[in-house]
Amino acid sequence: MDVIVCMKQIPDLQQIRIKDREPILDNVPLVWGDLDKNAIEEASKIKEAVEDVKVTVVALGSDKIEQGILEPLAMGADEAVLLTDPAFAGSDSMGTAKVLAKAIEKTGSYDLVILGEGSTDNYSGVVASALAELLNLPMISYVRELEVQDGKVKAVRNMEESFEVMEADLPALVTVAQEINEPRLPKFMAIRKAGAKPRHEWGPDDLGLAADEVGQNALSVETLSNLAPEQDRKNIILKGNLAEQIDALVDALTKEGVLGR
Amino acid sequence: MSEILIYSDNDGTALELVSAGKEFAEELGATVSAALLGDGAAGKADDYFSYGADKLYVSEHPALGDFYVGTFAAALQQIVESGDVEFLLIGSTKRGKELAGRVAQKLNAGAITDANAMRVRDGNLEADRYSYGGNTMASQVVTTPKKVISVMPKTFELGPSEAKQGEVVNVDLDLEDPPVKVVERRDKAGDEVNLEEAEVLICVGRGVQSQEDLAMIEELAGLLGAEIGCTKTPASDWEWFSEERMVGLSGKKCKPSLYISVGISGQIQHTVGIVDSKIIVTINKDENAPMFNFTDYGIVGDYADVVPELNQKLKSL
Ligand SMILES: Cc1cc2nc3c(=O)[nH]c(=O)nc-3n(C[C@H](O)[C@H](O)[C@H](O)COP(=O)(O)OP(=O)(O)OC[C@H]3O[C@@H](n4cnc5c(N)ncnc54)[C@H](O)[C@@H]3O)c2cc1C
């Protein structure tokens, strides 16, 4: 069985600083999204539970992936497809889905495609849905429990009012929620071995896509501005022993007029 | 004349969008229509007309019984392509959000999901959504001929309603049986809390390690007249709370006068739900917790010491 996991690298959100409402991304390291790690963890678990599973990571992003890809490979992926051609840079969600779909088709075989329920930075959830449509796959989103058996997938998904248990025949696409698992931290030896696992780097030509069909040339959404909301806090840390801190807190809240009664 | 088409699996959200859509339509010189899909759809027509829909597309096709994203996307595609729909506005519930990308792909359209504000700009609809995990707010427009935007519930208020009739189109859809079956549905315990309206809000995070400790938090909530909310883990993983109480990017956006965080690190996906609070108080044992950057008054300490002491003090007032 062939399991495909789609992953992307994002700037480490905790390290983004805001200056004059602009996000400062210089020197912010790229990391795999949390939900992407849940996706690769789930694929690795399936590999451990079911015989003859091959896990392929398909990752679109900058050339920094070359280094970063060791992590999912060490977490259990057998192979990686890297889509780092500069022509793909700046792809929006629909553009990303298009490139991923072509790359997944090119891998030759896919029984189960797994993604996070959203990317950790934008959490828009568009890529998975568009990808399911392009590959014409049944889709189950927001999955918190997953079982793969006898050519079928059974999943519990987390909806507003209920947990839905859903079933589909493979091939299928699922998106996973954060609570589905606890991603493993790859061991040092696994990371060393990961360097030897096969990698493919495919550009637009390999995927049969023209340069004007991808990346910045194929945007369907335009971002007009992207600024941080204004934030103005007092940042007072109360000093003294606990009793003094509590007195000061209650005093302050009373003066602010927020201790109603 | 171009058309704004509304759909949501949640009728309340759909009616909010009909109300807002009517105002956008006036500015854009468009009309507002809505899709009513699935069992009992026809019976809802009066409501949709009364909030301002000009036209309703109705189908109770048997394939629309249980919601399956692919089938509903196919239904909406057929409706959009049968008319002059330029904008498809979908309620950004979980089902609506997964629907947006799928129907957009069918329509060769761009999609924006989780919009939390919208306005007319140069003959288009501009939508705001969080970006970089909530660090920033992006204002975006879809640039393809057809445009799909999913809009968060409660982004718009229900407008006035008046008894009114309009055109009902009983659409004849060509749909296959869904390839994904719902085999069981486990209802979640209902929790009728409305955190968005809370004047005082206490949120607990992963720092509160034992469920027994919630007793002291509940006591504090009682003393302050506060509602209790939480970060993701206590709701999704520990199931101490229903997700109605989760605050942040994928939860509720709240604007209380007083917000108190207990054992919360202050990651952006949570703080985005409380940045509009008037006063923010933080109790965290790690003085370097990012939460203190969002804080007016902070106490560095173990909540198990701080909260009981605070309760004592409040009782003595
Ligand atoms: C796409 C996406 C959407 C998300 N949406 C949301 C959302 O809507 N809402 C949300 O909350 N999260 C959301 N998250 C999760 C979010 O990224 C963080 O993981 C989460 O907010 C962290 O929760 P926390 O602060 O409770 O836990 P932690 O980050 O683990 O922080 C625990 C804190 O408790 C402190 N602490 C520990 N012990 C004590 C003690 N005894 N006394 C005092 N302090 C103590 C620690 O110092 C630490 O700062 C989302 C994540 C993703 C990827």
Short mmCIF file of C-alpha atoms in Angstrom, two decimals, chain B residues 1-197:
data_model
loop_
_atom_site.label_atom_id
_atom_site.label_comp_id
_atom_site.label_asym_id
_atom_site.label_seq_id
_atom_site.Cartn_x
_atom_site.Cartn_y
_atom_site.Cartn_z
CA MET B 1 -26.79 40.95 -13.46
CA SER B 2 -24.33 39.04 -11.33
CA GLU B 3 -25.43 36.97 -8.40
CA ILE B 4 -24.16 36.31 -4.87
CA LEU B 5 -25.02 32.74 -3.91
CA ILE B 6 -25.13 31.76 -0.21
CA TYR B 7 -24.85 28.27 1.24
CA SER B 8 -24.27 26.98 4.75
CA ASP B 9 -24.99 23.66 6.43
CA ASN B 10 -25.99 25.83 9.38
CA ASP B 11 -29.12 27.84 8.57
CA GLY B 12 -28.38 30.50 11.18
CA THR B 13 -25.03 31.21 9.54
CA ALA B 14 -26.61 31.15 6.09
CA LEU B 15 -29.16 33.77 7.15
CA GLU B 16 -26.39 36.02 8.51
CA LEU B 17 -24.76 35.77 5.09
CA VAL B 18 -28.05 36.46 3.30
CA SER B 19 -28.44 39.62 5.41
CA ALA B 20 -24.90 40.76 4.64
CA GLY B 21 -25.11 39.58 1.05
CA LYS B 22 -28.12 41.81 0.49
CA GLU B 23 -26.07 44.89 1.42
CA PHE B 24 -23.12 43.83 -0.71
CA ALA B 25 -25.51 43.14 -3.58
CA GLU B 26 -26.85 46.68 -3.43
CA GLU B 27 -23.34 48.10 -3.68
CA LEU B 28 -22.32 45.69 -6.43
CA GLY B 29 -25.54 45.89 -8.40
CA ALA B 30 -26.03 42.17 -7.90
CA THR B 31 -28.77 39.91 -6.59
CA VAL B 32 -28.70 37.51 -3.63
CA SER B 33 -29.65 33.89 -3.91
CA ALA B 34 -29.22 30.89 -1.63
CA ALA B 35 -28.93 27.15 -2.07
CA LEU B 36 -31.15 24.97 0.12
CA LEU B 37 -29.87 21.43 -0.04
CA GLY B 38 -30.90 18.16 1.57
CA ASP B 39 -33.84 16.80 3.53
CA GLY B 40 -36.40 19.40 4.47
CA ALA B 41 -34.78 22.08 2.30
CA ALA B 42 -38.01 23.30 0.71
CA GLY B 43 -39.59 24.07 4.07
CA LYS B 44 -36.93 26.67 4.86
CA ALA B 45 -37.71 28.95 1.93
CA ASP B 46 -39.81 31.51 3.83
CA ASP B 47 -37.01 32.24 6.28
CA TYR B 48 -34.47 32.80 3.56
CA PHE B 49 -36.80 35.09 1.62
CA SER B 50 -37.63 37.08 4.73
CA TYR B 51 -33.97 37.97 5.34
CA GLY B 52 -33.60 39.19 1.79
CA ALA B 53 -32.88 36.36 -0.65
CA ASP B 54 -34.18 37.18 -4.13
CA LYS B 55 -34.02 33.63 -5.40
CA LEU B 56 -33.66 30.15 -3.92
CA TYR B 57 -32.27 27.02 -5.48
CA VAL B 58 -33.83 24.02 -3.79
CA SER B 59 -32.96 20.36 -3.98
CA GLU B 60 -33.84 17.42 -1.75
CA HIS B 61 -31.93 14.97 -3.94
CA PRO B 62 -31.44 11.68 -2.04
CA ALA B 63 -27.64 11.93 -2.43
CA LEU B 64 -27.77 15.07 -0.26
CA GLY B 65 -29.07 13.19 2.80
CA ASP B 66 -25.87 13.05 4.85
CA PHE B 67 -23.40 15.82 4.18
CA TYR B 68 -20.55 14.60 2.00
CA VAL B 69 -18.20 17.30 0.78
CA GLY B 70 -17.79 16.00 -2.78
CA THR B 71 -21.51 15.64 -3.37
CA PHE B 72 -22.37 19.05 -1.95
CA ALA B 73 -19.55 20.57 -4.01
CA ALA B 74 -21.00 19.00 -7.15
CA ALA B 75 -24.46 20.33 -6.26
CA LEU B 76 -23.14 23.86 -5.76
CA GLN B 77 -21.08 23.69 -8.94
CA GLN B 78 -24.17 22.80 -10.95
CA ILE B 79 -26.16 25.62 -9.38
CA VAL B 80 -23.40 28.19 -9.89
CA GLU B 81 -22.92 27.20 -13.51
CA SER B 82 -26.63 27.19 -14.27
CA GLY B 83 -26.88 30.90 -13.52
CA ASP B 84 -24.89 34.06 -13.28
CA VAL B 85 -23.27 33.45 -9.93
CA GLU B 86 -20.04 35.38 -9.48
CA PHE B 87 -19.65 35.07 -5.70
CA LEU B 88 -20.27 31.91 -3.72
CA LEU B 89 -20.34 32.70 0.00
CA ILE B 90 -20.23 29.66 2.28
CA GLY B 91 -20.58 29.60 6.06
CA SER B 92 -17.15 28.63 7.40
CA THR B 93 -18.34 25.85 9.65
CA LYS B 94 -16.16 22.76 9.48
CA ARG B 95 -18.26 21.36 6.64
CA GLY B 96 -18.38 24.70 4.89
CA LYS B 97 -14.65 25.12 5.10
CA GLU B 98 -13.89 21.73 3.55
CA LEU B 99 -16.51 22.48 0.91
CA ALA B 100 -14.91 25.79 -0.14
CA GLY B 101 -11.72 24.34 -1.62
CA ARG B 102 -13.52 21.47 -3.29
CA VAL B 103 -16.16 23.53 -5.05
CA ALA B 104 -13.58 26.20 -5.93
CA GLN B 105 -11.50 23.57 -7.70
CA LYS B 106 -14.57 22.41 -9.62
CA LEU B 107 -15.23 26.00 -10.68
CA ASN B 108 -11.58 26.82 -11.45
CA ALA B 109 -11.99 29.54 -8.88
CA GLY B 110 -9.81 30.92 -6.14
CA ALA B 111 -10.98 30.46 -2.56
CA ILE B 112 -10.57 32.37 0.68
CA THR B 113 -11.64 30.55 3.85
CA ASP B 114 -12.40 31.70 7.40
CA ALA B 115 -13.03 35.32 6.42
CA ASN B 116 -13.83 37.38 9.50
CA ALA B 117 -14.67 40.66 7.78
CA MET B 118 -15.71 41.58 4.27
CA ARG B 119 -16.31 44.71 2.24
CA VAL B 120 -16.91 45.80 -1.33
CA ARG B 121 -13.81 47.06 -3.10
CA ASP B 122 -13.59 48.02 -6.76
CA GLY B 123 -16.49 45.80 -7.76
CA ASN B 124 -15.07 42.84 -5.85
CA LEU B 125 -15.47 41.48 -2.31
CA GLU B 126 -12.42 41.95 -0.13
CA ALA B 127 -12.09 39.53 2.78
CA ASP B 128 -9.92 39.61 5.91
CA ARG B 129 -8.49 36.43 7.41
CA TYR B 130 -5.76 35.61 9.91
CA SER B 131 -2.35 34.75 8.56
CA TYR B 132 0.93 33.56 10.08
CA GLY B 133 -0.99 31.66 12.73
CA GLY B 134 -2.79 34.80 13.84
CA ASN B 135 0.20 37.16 13.94
CA THR B 136 -1.28 39.19 11.10
CA MET B 137 -4.55 39.87 9.32
CA ALA B 138 -4.45 39.50 5.54
CA SER B 139 -6.87 41.39 3.31
CA GLN B 140 -7.43 39.43 0.14
CA VAL B 141 -9.50 39.34 -3.03
CA VAL B 142 -10.22 36.41 -5.31
CA THR B 143 -9.19 37.26 -8.86
CA THR B 144 -10.79 34.46 -10.89
CA PRO B 145 -14.12 34.99 -12.72
CA LYS B 146 -15.96 32.91 -10.10
CA LYS B 147 -15.07 33.55 -6.47
CA VAL B 148 -15.50 31.37 -3.41
CA ILE B 149 -15.29 32.81 0.10
CA SER B 150 -16.13 30.97 3.31
CA VAL B 151 -17.12 33.32 6.11
CA MET B 152 -16.88 32.62 9.82
CA PRO B 153 -20.20 32.23 11.67
CA LYS B 154 -21.23 35.43 13.52
CA THR B 155 -19.12 37.65 11.28
CA PHE B 156 -22.31 39.46 10.38
CA GLU B 157 -25.43 40.06 12.39
CA LEU B 158 -28.83 38.96 11.23
CA GLY B 159 -30.51 41.85 9.47
CA PRO B 160 -34.17 42.78 9.79
CA SER B 161 -36.65 40.29 8.42
CA GLU B 162 -39.95 40.95 6.68
CA ALA B 163 -42.43 38.62 5.07
CA LYS B 164 -41.50 38.50 1.41
CA GLN B 165 -41.59 36.05 -1.48
CA GLY B 166 -39.21 35.41 -4.34
CA GLU B 167 -38.36 32.98 -7.04
CA VAL B 168 -37.96 29.27 -6.14
CA VAL B 169 -35.96 27.20 -8.59
CA ASN B 170 -36.31 23.47 -8.02
CA VAL B 171 -33.00 22.38 -9.43
CA ASP B 172 -32.63 19.04 -11.12
CA LEU B 173 -29.18 17.95 -9.99
CA ASP B 174 -27.09 15.17 -11.45
CA LEU B 175 -25.45 13.60 -8.39
CA GLU B 176 -23.87 10.27 -7.58
CA ASP B 177 -24.14 8.47 -4.26
CA PRO B 178 -21.43 9.67 -1.86
CA PRO B 179 -18.33 7.42 -1.76
CA VAL B 180 -17.95 8.18 1.95
CA LYS B 181 -20.62 6.89 4.32
CA VAL B 182 -21.43 8.15 7.79
CA VAL B 183 -21.74 4.91 9.74
CA GLU B 184 -22.27 6.43 13.16
CA ARG B 185 -22.74 9.81 14.76
CA ARG B 186 -21.83 10.31 18.42
CA ASP B 187 -23.44 13.46 19.68
CA LYS B 188 -21.34 15.66 21.87
CA ALA B 189 -22.77 16.75 25.17
CA GLY B 190 -24.49 20.06 24.51
CA ASP B 191 -22.84 23.06 26.14
CA GLU B 192 -24.89 26.19 25.73
CA VAL B 193 -22.14 28.58 26.79
CA ASN B 194 -21.60 31.78 24.86
CA LEU B 195 -18.02 32.84 25.59
CA GLU B 196 -18.13 35.61 23.01
CA GLU B 197 -20.49 37.53 25.27
#
